[in-house]
């Protein structure tokens, strides 16, 4: 494998929304398995928000952030999982514009693999982004996992956690377990389960996400 191979190339980053220096909010978009940053940018455009600058990193040439499933042993998804969190953290730093936007003005939105990573990011970097949009995702780890954290470490963090009772990849029970864990760590969690919804982002979820982010702007304005 040579340095010209796609695996050695820097991951793409797509920007959208307000120009740098003009946005009230900074956002990070995390795509799903085999998806693209452009798809997340398209979803963000359907939120009808005009006060946010979005940063959408790419998982790389294979469009996969980690190799296994989110309910596999965490070690089986390493080191890719930690590398993914680092790439997302770099995007968050970029969204913050060298500190111009503080944590209360940062939003992270992910779908599927990206939603699971959004939650993992919150546990590894508590308080870094105060508004999380988790579109069909849950915490990593097999059944019986005990997630480590302190009671107030997510205080001030708001989480919109959506899923379906018929999703092929994210069990509804794990979604509710995730909500309980986040609440135990101090987060304010809004859980929304959409009956019969396939593994996709619905119009209702986009409407809920838009409202949730608008509330973040109002709280910081």
JSON list of C-alpha atoms in Angstrom, two decimals:
[
{"chain": "A", "resi": 1, "resn": "UNK", "atom": "CA", "xyz": [0.00, 0.00, 0.00]},
{"chain": "A", "resi": 2, "resn": "UNK", "atom": "CA", "xyz": [1.50, 3.34, -1.04]},
{"chain": "A", "resi": 3, "resn": "UNK", "atom": "CA", "xyz": [0.96, 6.85, 0.24]},
{"chain": "A", "resi": 4, "resn": "UNK", "atom": "CA", "xyz": [-1.28, 7.42, -2.76]},
{"chain": "A", "resi": 5, "resn": "UNK", "atom": "CA", "xyz": [-3.78, 4.90, -1.42]},
{"chain": "A", "resi": 6, "resn": "UNK", "atom": "CA", "xyz": [-7.04, 6.50, -0.19]},
{"chain": "A", "resi": 7, "resn": "UNK", "atom": "CA", "xyz": [-6.37, 5.29, 3.36]},
{"chain": "A", "resi": 8, "resn": "UNK", "atom": "CA", "xyz": [-3.46, 7.75, 3.60]},
{"chain": "A", "resi": 9, "resn": "UNK", "atom": "CA", "xyz": [-5.34, 10.74, 2.30]},
{"chain": "A", "resi": 10, "resn": "UNK", "atom": "CA", "xyz": [-6.70, 13.36, 4.73]},
{"chain": "A", "resi": 11, "resn": "UNK", "atom": "CA", "xyz": [-10.41, 12.91, 5.40]},
{"chain": "A", "resi": 12, "resn": "UNK", "atom": "CA", "xyz": [-12.67, 15.36, 3.64]},
{"chain": "A", "resi": 13, "resn": "UNK", "atom": "CA", "xyz": [-14.49, 18.04, 5.60]},
{"chain": "A", "resi": 14, "resn": "UNK", "atom": "CA", "xyz": [-17.57, 19.68, 4.12]},
{"chain": "A", "resi": 15, "resn": "UNK", "atom": "CA", "xyz": [-18.80, 23.07, 5.35]},
{"chain": "A", "resi": 16, "resn": "UNK", "atom": "CA", "xyz": [-22.27, 24.53, 4.96]},
{"chain": "A", "resi": 17, "resn": "UNK", "atom": "CA", "xyz": [-24.54, 27.19, 6.38]},
{"chain": "A", "resi": 18, "resn": "UNK", "atom": "CA", "xyz": [-23.43, 30.59, 7.57]},
{"chain": "A", "resi": 19, "resn": "UNK", "atom": "CA", "xyz": [-19.92, 31.85, 6.77]},
{"chain": "A", "resi": 20, "resn": "UNK", "atom": "CA", "xyz": [-17.21, 31.62, 9.41]},
{"chain": "A", "resi": 21, "resn": "UNK", "atom": "CA", "xyz": [-17.45, 34.49, 11.88]},
{"chain": "A", "resi": 22, "resn": "UNK", "atom": "CA", "xyz": [-21.12, 35.20, 11.18]},
{"chain": "A", "resi": 23, "resn": "UNK", "atom": "CA", "xyz": [-22.96, 32.24, 12.73]},
{"chain": "A", "resi": 24, "resn": "UNK", "atom": "CA", "xyz": [-24.68, 32.30, 16.11]},
{"chain": "A", "resi": 25, "resn": "UNK", "atom": "CA", "xyz": [-24.20, 28.53, 16.45]},
{"chain": "A", "resi": 26, "resn": "UNK", "atom": "CA", "xyz": [-21.57, 26.05, 15.34]},
{"chain": "A", "resi": 27, "resn": "UNK", "atom": "CA", "xyz": [-22.58, 22.54, 14.35]},
{"chain": "A", "resi": 28, "resn": "UNK", "atom": "CA", "xyz": [-20.95, 19.17, 13.64]},
{"chain": "A", "resi": 29, "resn": "UNK", "atom": "CA", "xyz": [-22.67, 16.63, 11.38]},
{"chain": "A", "resi": 30, "resn": "UNK", "atom": "CA", "xyz": [-21.69, 12.94, 11.73]},
{"chain": "A", "resi": 31, "resn": "UNK", "atom": "CA", "xyz": [-22.80, 10.62, 8.94]},
{"chain": "A", "resi": 32, "resn": "UNK", "atom": "CA", "xyz": [-23.80, 6.97, 9.17]},
{"chain": "A", "resi": 33, "resn": "UNK", "atom": "CA", "xyz": [-22.15, 3.79, 7.87]},
{"chain": "A", "resi": 34, "resn": "UNK", "atom": "CA", "xyz": [-21.60, 3.94, 4.10]},
{"chain": "A", "resi": 35, "resn": "UNK", "atom": "CA", "xyz": [-23.11, 7.43, 4.07]},
{"chain": "A", "resi": 36, "resn": "UNK", "atom": "CA", "xyz": [-21.43, 10.75, 3.25]},
{"chain": "A", "resi": 37, "resn": "UNK", "atom": "CA", "xyz": [-20.97, 14.24, 4.72]},
{"chain": "A", "resi": 38, "resn": "UNK", "atom": "CA", "xyz": [-22.99, 15.59, 1.81]},
{"chain": "A", "resi": 39, "resn": "UNK", "atom": "CA", "xyz": [-26.02, 13.56, 2.90]},
{"chain": "A", "resi": 40, "resn": "UNK", "atom": "CA", "xyz": [-25.80, 15.08, 6.38]},
{"chain": "A", "resi": 41, "resn": "UNK", "atom": "CA", "xyz": [-25.48, 18.55, 4.90]},
{"chain": "A", "resi": 42, "resn": "UNK", "atom": "CA", "xyz": [-28.62, 17.86, 2.89]},
{"chain": "A", "resi": 43, "resn": "UNK", "atom": "CA", "xyz": [-30.45, 16.84, 6.08]},
{"chain": "A", "resi": 44, "resn": "UNK", "atom": "CA", "xyz": [-29.23, 19.99, 7.81]},
{"chain": "A", "resi": 45, "resn": "UNK", "atom": "CA", "xyz": [-30.61, 22.10, 4.95]},
{"chain": "A", "resi": 46, "resn": "UNK", "atom": "CA", "xyz": [-34.06, 20.68, 5.66]},
{"chain": "A", "resi": 47, "resn": "UNK", "atom": "CA", "xyz": [-33.93, 22.04, 9.23]},
{"chain": "A", "resi": 48, "resn": "UNK", "atom": "CA", "xyz": [-34.52, 25.53, 7.80]},
{"chain": "A", "resi": 49, "resn": "UNK", "atom": "CA", "xyz": [-32.03, 27.20, 10.13]},
{"chain": "A", "resi": 50, "resn": "UNK", "atom": "CA", "xyz": [-30.14, 30.28, 8.99]},
{"chain": "A", "resi": 51, "resn": "UNK", "atom": "CA", "xyz": [-27.97, 31.00, 12.04]},
{"chain": "A", "resi": 52, "resn": "UNK", "atom": "CA", "xyz": [-25.58, 28.01, 12.10]},
{"chain": "A", "resi": 53, "resn": "UNK", "atom": "CA", "xyz": [-22.32, 27.03, 10.40]},
{"chain": "A", "resi": 54, "resn": "UNK", "atom": "CA", "xyz": [-22.03, 23.28, 9.88]},
{"chain": "A", "resi": 55, "resn": "UNK", "atom": "CA", "xyz": [-18.86, 21.19, 9.78]},
{"chain": "A", "resi": 56, "resn": "UNK", "atom": "CA", "xyz": [-19.30, 17.68, 8.35]},
{"chain": "A", "resi": 57, "resn": "UNK", "atom": "CA", "xyz": [-16.27, 15.36, 8.59]},
{"chain": "A", "resi": 58, "resn": "UNK", "atom": "CA", "xyz": [-15.90, 12.19, 6.53]},
{"chain": "A", "resi": 59, "resn": "UNK", "atom": "CA", "xyz": [-15.17, 8.75, 7.97]},
{"chain": "A", "resi": 60, "resn": "UNK", "atom": "CA", "xyz": [-12.68, 8.18, 5.16]},
{"chain": "A", "resi": 61, "resn": "UNK", "atom": "CA", "xyz": [-12.46, 6.34, 1.87]},
{"chain": "A", "resi": 62, "resn": "UNK", "atom": "CA", "xyz": [-14.57, 3.37, 3.07]},
{"chain": "A", "resi": 63, "resn": "UNK", "atom": "CA", "xyz": [-17.23, 5.62, 4.68]},
{"chain": "A", "resi": 64, "resn": "UNK", "atom": "CA", "xyz": [-17.17, 3.52, 7.86]},
{"chain": "A", "resi": 65, "resn": "UNK", "atom": "CA", "xyz": [-16.27, 5.04, 11.23]},
{"chain": "A", "resi": 66, "resn": "UNK", "atom": "CA", "xyz": [-15.76, 1.69, 13.02]},
{"chain": "A", "resi": 67, "resn": "UNK", "atom": "CA", "xyz": [-15.84, -1.89, 11.70]},
{"chain": "A", "resi": 68, "resn": "UNK", "atom": "CA", "xyz": [-18.30, -3.73, 13.93]},
{"chain": "A", "resi": 69, "resn": "UNK", "atom": "CA", "xyz": [-21.70, -3.11, 15.49]},
{"chain": "A", "resi": 70, "resn": "UNK", "atom": "CA", "xyz": [-22.31, -0.67, 18.31]},
{"chain": "A", "resi": 71, "resn": "UNK", "atom": "CA", "xyz": [-23.38, -3.46, 20.69]},
{"chain": "A", "resi": 72, "resn": "UNK", "atom": "CA", "xyz": [-20.19, -5.44, 20.09]},
{"chain": "A", "resi": 73, "resn": "UNK", "atom": "CA", "xyz": [-17.50, -5.30, 22.80]},
{"chain": "A", "resi": 74, "resn": "UNK", "atom": "CA", "xyz": [-16.03, -1.81, 22.60]},
{"chain": "A", "resi": 75, "resn": "UNK", "atom": "CA", "xyz": [-12.52, -3.24, 22.25]},
{"chain": "A", "resi": 76, "resn": "UNK", "atom": "CA", "xyz": [-13.51, -4.93, 18.99]},
{"chain": "A", "resi": 77, "resn": "UNK", "atom": "CA", "xyz": [-14.17, -1.51, 17.43]},
{"chain": "A", "resi": 78, "resn": "UNK", "atom": "CA", "xyz": [-10.81, -0.08, 18.46]},
{"chain": "A", "resi": 79, "resn": "UNK", "atom": "CA", "xyz": [-8.64, 1.68, 17.46]},
{"chain": "A", "resi": 80, "resn": "UNK", "atom": "CA", "xyz": [-11.12, 2.92, 14.85]},
{"chain": "A", "resi": 81, "resn": "UNK", "atom": "CA", "xyz": [-13.57, 4.16, 17.49]},
{"chain": "A", "resi": 82, "resn": "UNK", "atom": "CA", "xyz": [-10.99, 6.36, 19.22]},
{"chain": "A", "resi": 83, "resn": "UNK", "atom": "CA", "xyz": [-9.75, 7.62, 15.85]},
{"chain": "A", "resi": 84, "resn": "UNK", "atom": "CA", "xyz": [-13.32, 8.54, 14.91]},
{"chain": "A", "resi": 85, "resn": "UNK", "atom": "CA", "xyz": [-13.81, 10.47, 18.15]},
{"chain": "A", "resi": 86, "resn": "UNK", "atom": "CA", "xyz": [-10.57, 12.36, 17.47]},
{"chain": "A", "resi": 87, "resn": "UNK", "atom": "CA", "xyz": [-11.77, 13.29, 13.98]},
{"chain": "A", "resi": 88, "resn": "UNK", "atom": "CA", "xyz": [-15.08, 14.47, 15.38]},
{"chain": "A", "resi": 89, "resn": "UNK", "atom": "CA", "xyz": [-13.33, 16.47, 18.10]},
{"chain": "A", "resi": 90, "resn": "UNK", "atom": "CA", "xyz": [-11.24, 18.20, 15.44]},
{"chain": "A", "resi": 91, "resn": "UNK", "atom": "CA", "xyz": [-14.49, 19.11, 13.68]},
{"chain": "A", "resi": 92, "resn": "UNK", "atom": "CA", "xyz": [-15.91, 20.47, 16.95]},
{"chain": "A", "resi": 93, "resn": "UNK", "atom": "CA", "xyz": [-12.82, 22.65, 17.41]},
{"chain": "A", "resi": 94, "resn": "UNK", "atom": "CA", "xyz": [-13.31, 23.94, 13.89]},
{"chain": "A", "resi": 95, "resn": "UNK", "atom": "CA", "xyz": [-16.99, 24.63, 14.55]},
{"chain": "A", "resi": 96, "resn": "UNK", "atom": "CA", "xyz": [-16.07, 26.59, 17.70]},
{"chain": "A", "resi": 97, "resn": "UNK", "atom": "CA", "xyz": [-13.96, 28.97, 15.58]},
{"chain": "A", "resi": 98, "resn": "UNK", "atom": "CA", "xyz": [-11.00, 29.21, 17.98]},
{"chain": "A", "resi": 99, "resn": "UNK", "atom": "CA", "xyz": [-13.28, 29.75, 20.95]},
{"chain": "A", "resi": 100, "resn": "UNK", "atom": "CA", "xyz": [-15.57, 32.38, 19.45]},
{"chain": "A", "resi": 101, "resn": "UNK", "atom": "CA", "xyz": [-18.47, 30.01, 20.05]},
{"chain": "A", "resi": 102, "resn": "UNK", "atom": "CA", "xyz": [-18.55, 28.37, 23.48]},
{"chain": "A", "resi": 103, "resn": "UNK", "atom": "CA", "xyz": [-20.01, 24.96, 24.35]},
{"chain": "A", "resi": 104, "resn": "UNK", "atom": "CA", "xyz": [-23.52, 26.39, 24.79]},
{"chain": "A", "resi": 105, "resn": "UNK", "atom": "CA", "xyz": [-23.44, 27.41, 21.13]},
{"chain": "A", "resi": 106, "resn": "UNK", "atom": "CA", "xyz": [-22.20, 24.09, 19.75]},
{"chain": "A", "resi": 107, "resn": "UNK", "atom": "CA", "xyz": [-24.53, 21.49, 18.27]},
{"chain": "A", "resi": 108, "resn": "UNK", "atom": "CA", "xyz": [-23.73, 17.93, 17.18]},
{"chain": "A", "resi": 109, "resn": "UNK", "atom": "CA", "xyz": [-26.09, 15.91, 15.01]},
{"chain": "A", "resi": 110, "resn": "UNK", "atom": "CA", "xyz": [-25.50, 12.32, 13.93]},
{"chain": "A", "resi": 111, "resn": "UNK", "atom": "CA", "xyz": [-27.41, 9.52, 12.25]},
{"chain": "A", "resi": 112, "resn": "UNK", "atom": "CA", "xyz": [-26.98, 5.77, 12.91]},
{"chain": "A", "resi": 113, "resn": "UNK", "atom": "CA", "xyz": [-23.22, 5.17, 13.30]},
{"chain": "A", "resi": 114, "resn": "UNK", "atom": "CA", "xyz": [-22.90, 8.93, 13.57]},
{"chain": "A", "resi": 115, "resn": "UNK", "atom": "CA", "xyz": [-25.60, 9.04, 16.26]},
{"chain": "A", "resi": 116, "resn": "UNK", "atom": "CA", "xyz": [-23.79, 6.40, 18.33]},
{"chain": "A", "resi": 117, "resn": "UNK", "atom": "CA", "xyz": [-20.56, 8.37, 17.92]},
{"chain": "A", "resi": 118, "resn": "UNK", "atom": "CA", "xyz": [-22.30, 11.56, 19.02]},
{"chain": "A", "resi": 119, "resn": "UNK", "atom": "CA", "xyz": [-23.17, 9.85, 22.30]},
{"chain": "A", "resi": 120, "resn": "UNK", "atom": "CA", "xyz": [-19.70, 8.38, 22.71]},
{"chain": "A", "resi": 121, "resn": "UNK", "atom": "CA", "xyz": [-18.25, 11.84, 22.09]},
{"chain": "A", "resi": 122, "resn": "UNK", "atom": "CA", "xyz": [-20.45, 13.25, 24.84]},
{"chain": "A", "resi": 123, "resn": "UNK", "atom": "CA", "xyz": [-19.11, 10.68, 27.32]},
{"chain": "A", "resi": 124, "resn": "UNK", "atom": "CA", "xyz": [-15.47, 11.21, 26.35]},
{"chain": "A", "resi": 125, "resn": "UNK", "atom": "CA", "xyz": [-15.73, 15.00, 26.09]},
{"chain": "A", "resi": 126, "resn": "UNK", "atom": "CA", "xyz": [-18.52, 15.91, 28.53]},
{"chain": "A", "resi": 127, "resn": "UNK", "atom": "CA", "xyz": [-19.87, 19.43, 28.12]},
{"chain": "A", "resi": 128, "resn": "UNK", "atom": "CA", "xyz": [-17.97, 20.11, 24.90]},
{"chain": "A", "resi": 129, "resn": "UNK", "atom": "CA", "xyz": [-21.22, 20.35, 22.88]},
{"chain": "A", "resi": 130, "resn": "UNK", "atom": "CA", "xyz": [-24.31, 21.25, 24.86]},
{"chain": "A", "resi": 131, "resn": "UNK", "atom": "CA", "xyz": [-26.93, 20.32, 22.25]},
{"chain": "A", "resi": 132, "resn": "UNK", "atom": "CA", "xyz": [-26.95, 16.79, 20.81]},
{"chain": "A", "resi": 133, "resn": "UNK", "atom": "CA", "xyz": [-29.28, 15.51, 18.09]},
{"chain": "A", "resi": 134, "resn": "UNK", "atom": "CA", "xyz": [-29.08, 11.71, 18.15]},
{"chain": "A", "resi": 135, "resn": "UNK", "atom": "CA", "xyz": [-31.01, 10.33, 15.18]},
{"chain": "A", "resi": 136, "resn": "UNK", "atom": "CA", "xyz": [-31.34, 6.57, 15.71]},
{"chain": "A", "resi": 137, "resn": "UNK", "atom": "CA", "xyz": [-28.42, 5.75, 17.98]},
{"chain": "A", "resi": 138, "resn": "UNK", "atom": "CA", "xyz": [-27.53, 4.51, 21.44]},
{"chain": "A", "resi": 139, "resn": "UNK", "atom": "CA", "xyz": [-24.55, 3.99, 23.73]},
{"chain": "A", "resi": 140, "resn": "UNK", "atom": "CA", "xyz": [-21.82, 1.55, 22.76]},
{"chain": "A", "resi": 141, "resn": "UNK", "atom": "CA", "xyz": [-21.32, -1.80, 24.44]},
{"chain": "A", "resi": 142, "resn": "UNK", "atom": "CA", "xyz": [-22.84, -5.26, 24.81]},
{"chain": "A", "resi": 143, "resn": "UNK", "atom": "CA", "xyz": [-25.78, -6.05, 27.11]},
{"chain": "A", "resi": 144, "resn": "UNK", "atom": "CA", "xyz": [-24.81, -5.52, 30.74]},
{"chain": "A", "resi": 145, "resn": "UNK", "atom": "CA", "xyz": [-22.38, -2.68, 30.01]},
{"chain": "A", "resi": 146, "resn": "UNK", "atom": "CA", "xyz": [-21.80, -0.32, 32.93]},
{"chain": "A", "resi": 147, "resn": "UNK", "atom": "CA", "xyz": [-21.04, 3.12, 31.54]},
{"chain": "A", "resi": 148, "resn": "UNK", "atom": "CA", "xyz": [-18.57, 5.13, 33.58]},
{"chain": "A", "resi": 149, "resn": "UNK", "atom": "CA", "xyz": [-19.31, 8.71, 34.52]},
{"chain": "A", "resi": 150, "resn": "UNK", "atom": "CA", "xyz": [-20.24, 11.08, 37.32]},
{"chain": "A", "resi": 151, "resn": "UNK", "atom": "CA", "xyz": [-23.75, 12.30, 38.24]},
{"chain": "A", "resi": 152, "resn": "UNK", "atom": "CA", "xyz": [-23.27, 15.89, 37.04]},
{"chain": "A", "resi": 153, "resn": "UNK", "atom": "CA", "xyz": [-20.84, 15.52, 34.17]},
{"chain": "A", "resi": 154, "resn": "UNK", "atom": "CA", "xyz": [-23.51, 16.21, 31.51]},
{"chain": "A", "resi": 155, "resn": "UNK", "atom": "CA", "xyz": [-25.29, 18.93, 33.44]},
{"chain": "A", "resi": 156, "resn": "UNK", "atom": "CA", "xyz": [-26.39, 21.63, 31.00]},
{"chain": "A", "resi": 157, "resn": "UNK", "atom": "CA", "xyz": [-26.35, 19.22, 28.05]},
{"chain": "A", "resi": 158, "resn": "UNK", "atom": "CA", "xyz": [-29.59, 18.73, 26.11]},
{"chain": "A", "resi": 159, "resn": "UNK", "atom": "CA", "xyz": [-30.14, 15.56, 24.09]},
{"chain": "A", "resi": 160, "resn": "UNK", "atom": "CA", "xyz": [-32.82, 14.82, 21.50]},
{"chain": "A", "resi": 161, "resn": "UNK", "atom": "CA", "xyz": [-32.78, 11.02, 21.20]},
{"chain": "A", "resi": 162, "resn": "UNK", "atom": "CA", "xyz": [-34.93, 9.54, 18.43]},
{"chain": "A", "resi": 163, "resn": "UNK", "atom": "CA", "xyz": [-35.48, 6.04, 17.12]},
{"chain": "A", "resi": 164, "resn": "UNK", "atom": "CA", "xyz": [-38.15, 3.52, 16.11]},
{"chain": "A", "resi": 165, "resn": "UNK", "atom": "CA", "xyz": [-39.82, 0.50, 17.62]},
{"chain": "A", "resi": 166, "resn": "UNK", "atom": "CA", "xyz": [-39.04, -1.37, 14.41]},
{"chain": "A", "resi": 167, "resn": "UNK", "atom": "CA", "xyz": [-35.46, -0.33, 13.62]},
{"chain": "A", "resi": 168, "resn": "UNK", "atom": "CA", "xyz": [-33.25, -3.12, 12.24]},
{"chain": "A", "resi": 169, "resn": "UNK", "atom": "CA", "xyz": [-30.05, -1.86, 13.90]},
{"chain": "A", "resi": 170, "resn": "UNK", "atom": "CA", "xyz": [-30.88, 0.00, 17.12]},
{"chain": "A", "resi": 171, "resn": "UNK", "atom": "CA", "xyz": [-33.06, -1.90, 19.64]},
{"chain": "A", "resi": 172, "resn": "UNK", "atom": "CA", "xyz": [-35.68, 0.28, 21.29]},
{"chain": "A", "resi": 173, "resn": "UNK", "atom": "CA", "xyz": [-34.77, -1.08, 24.73]},
{"chain": "A", "resi": 174, "resn": "UNK", "atom": "CA", "xyz": [-31.18, 0.15, 24.33]},
{"chain": "A", "resi": 175, "resn": "UNK", "atom": "CA", "xyz": [-32.46, 3.60, 23.36]},
{"chain": "A", "resi": 176, "resn": "UNK", "atom": "CA", "xyz": [-34.43, 3.86, 26.61]},
{"chain": "A", "resi": 177, "resn": "UNK", "atom": "CA", "xyz": [-31.45, 2.50, 28.57]},
{"chain": "A", "resi": 178, "resn": "UNK", "atom": "CA", "xyz": [-29.27, 5.16, 26.94]},
{"chain": "A", "resi": 179, "resn": "UNK", "atom": "CA", "xyz": [-31.72, 7.87, 27.98]},
{"chain": "A", "resi": 180, "resn": "UNK", "atom": "CA", "xyz": [-31.62, 6.67, 31.60]},
{"chain": "A", "resi": 181, "resn": "UNK", "atom": "CA", "xyz": [-27.82, 6.66, 31.65]},
{"chain": "A", "resi": 182, "resn": "UNK", "atom": "CA", "xyz": [-27.59, 10.15, 30.17]},
{"chain": "A", "resi": 183, "resn": "UNK", "atom": "CA", "xyz": [-30.13, 11.46, 32.67]},
{"chain": "A", "resi": 184, "resn": "UNK", "atom": "CA", "xyz": [-28.14, 9.86, 35.51]},
{"chain": "A", "resi": 185, "resn": "UNK", "atom": "CA", "xyz": [-25.14, 11.83, 34.28]},
{"chain": "A", "resi": 186, "resn": "UNK", "atom": "CA", "xyz": [-27.15, 15.07, 34.40]},
{"chain": "A", "resi": 187, "resn": "UNK", "atom": "CA", "xyz": [-28.33, 15.52, 30.82]},
{"chain": "A", "resi": 188, "resn": "UNK", "atom": "CA", "xyz": [-31.82, 16.73, 29.91]},
{"chain": "A", "resi": 189, "resn": "UNK", "atom": "CA", "xyz": [-33.06, 14.04, 27.51]},
{"chain": "A", "resi": 190, "resn": "UNK", "atom": "CA", "xyz": [-36.03, 14.16, 25.14]},
{"chain": "A", "resi": 191, "resn": "UNK", "atom": "CA", "xyz": [-36.77, 10.65, 23.82]},
{"chain": "A", "resi": 192, "resn": "UNK", "atom": "CA", "xyz": [-39.00, 10.19, 20.78]},
{"chain": "A", "resi": 193, "resn": "UNK", "atom": "CA", "xyz": [-39.88, 6.75, 19.41]},
{"chain": "A", "resi": 194, "resn": "UNK", "atom": "CA", "xyz": [-41.60, 6.65, 16.01]},
{"chain": "A", "resi": 195, "resn": "UNK", "atom": "CA", "xyz": [-43.75, 3.53, 15.52]},
{"chain": "A", "resi": 196, "resn": "UNK", "atom": "CA", "xyz": [-42.96, 1.49, 12.43]},
{"chain": "A", "resi": 197, "resn": "UNK", "atom": "CA", "xyz": [-40.39, 3.95, 11.10]},
{"chain": "A", "resi": 198, "resn": "UNK", "atom": "CA", "xyz": [-37.65, 2.21, 9.05]},
{"chain": "A", "resi": 199, "resn": "UNK", "atom": "CA", "xyz": [-33.94, 2.97, 9.42]},
{"chain": "A", "resi": 200, "resn": "UNK", "atom": "CA", "xyz": [-34.07, 6.52, 8.11]},
{"chain": "A", "resi": 201, "resn": "UNK", "atom": "CA", "xyz": [-34.64, 10.11, 9.22]},
{"chain": "A", "resi": 202, "resn": "UNK", "atom": "CA", "xyz": [-38.30, 11.11, 9.08]},
{"chain": "A", "resi": 203, "resn": "UNK", "atom": "CA", "xyz": [-39.82, 14.52, 8.51]},
{"chain": "A", "resi": 204, "resn": "UNK", "atom": "CA", "xyz": [-41.10, 14.47, 12.09]},
{"chain": "A", "resi": 205, "resn": "UNK", "atom": "CA", "xyz": [-37.56, 13.97, 13.40]},
{"chain": "A", "resi": 206, "resn": "UNK", "atom": "CA", "xyz": [-36.24, 16.83, 11.30]},
{"chain": "A", "resi": 207, "resn": "UNK", "atom": "CA", "xyz": [-39.00, 19.09, 12.63]},
{"chain": "A", "resi": 208, "resn": "UNK", "atom": "CA", "xyz": [-38.17, 18.07, 16.20]},
{"chain": "A", "resi": 209, "resn": "UNK", "atom": "CA", "xyz": [-34.45, 18.62, 15.60]},
{"chain": "A", "resi": 210, "resn": "UNK", "atom": "CA", "xyz": [-35.07, 22.07, 14.14]},
{"chain": "A", "resi": 211, "resn": "UNK", "atom": "CA", "xyz": [-37.13, 23.09, 17.16]},
{"chain": "A", "resi": 212, "resn": "UNK", "atom": "CA", "xyz": [-34.53, 21.65, 19.53]},
{"chain": "A", "resi": 213, "resn": "UNK", "atom": "CA", "xyz": [-31.71, 23.63, 17.91]},
{"chain": "A", "resi": 214, "resn": "UNK", "atom": "CA", "xyz": [-33.79, 26.81, 17.79]},
{"chain": "A", "resi": 215, "resn": "UNK", "atom": "CA", "xyz": [-34.21, 26.49, 21.55]},
{"chain": "A", "resi": 216, "resn": "UNK", "atom": "CA", "xyz": [-30.43, 26.31, 21.89]},
{"chain": "A", "resi": 217, "resn": "UNK", "atom": "CA", "xyz": [-30.12, 29.57, 19.96]},
{"chain": "A", "resi": 218, "resn": "UNK", "atom": "CA", "xyz": [-32.76, 31.22, 22.11]},
{"chain": "A", "resi": 219, "resn": "UNK", "atom": "CA", "xyz": [-31.01, 30.12, 25.32]},
{"chain": "A", "resi": 220, "resn": "UNK", "atom": "CA", "xyz": [-27.73, 31.66, 24.22]},
{"chain": "A", "resi": 221, "resn": "UNK", "atom": "CA", "xyz": [-29.05, 34.75, 22.49]}
]
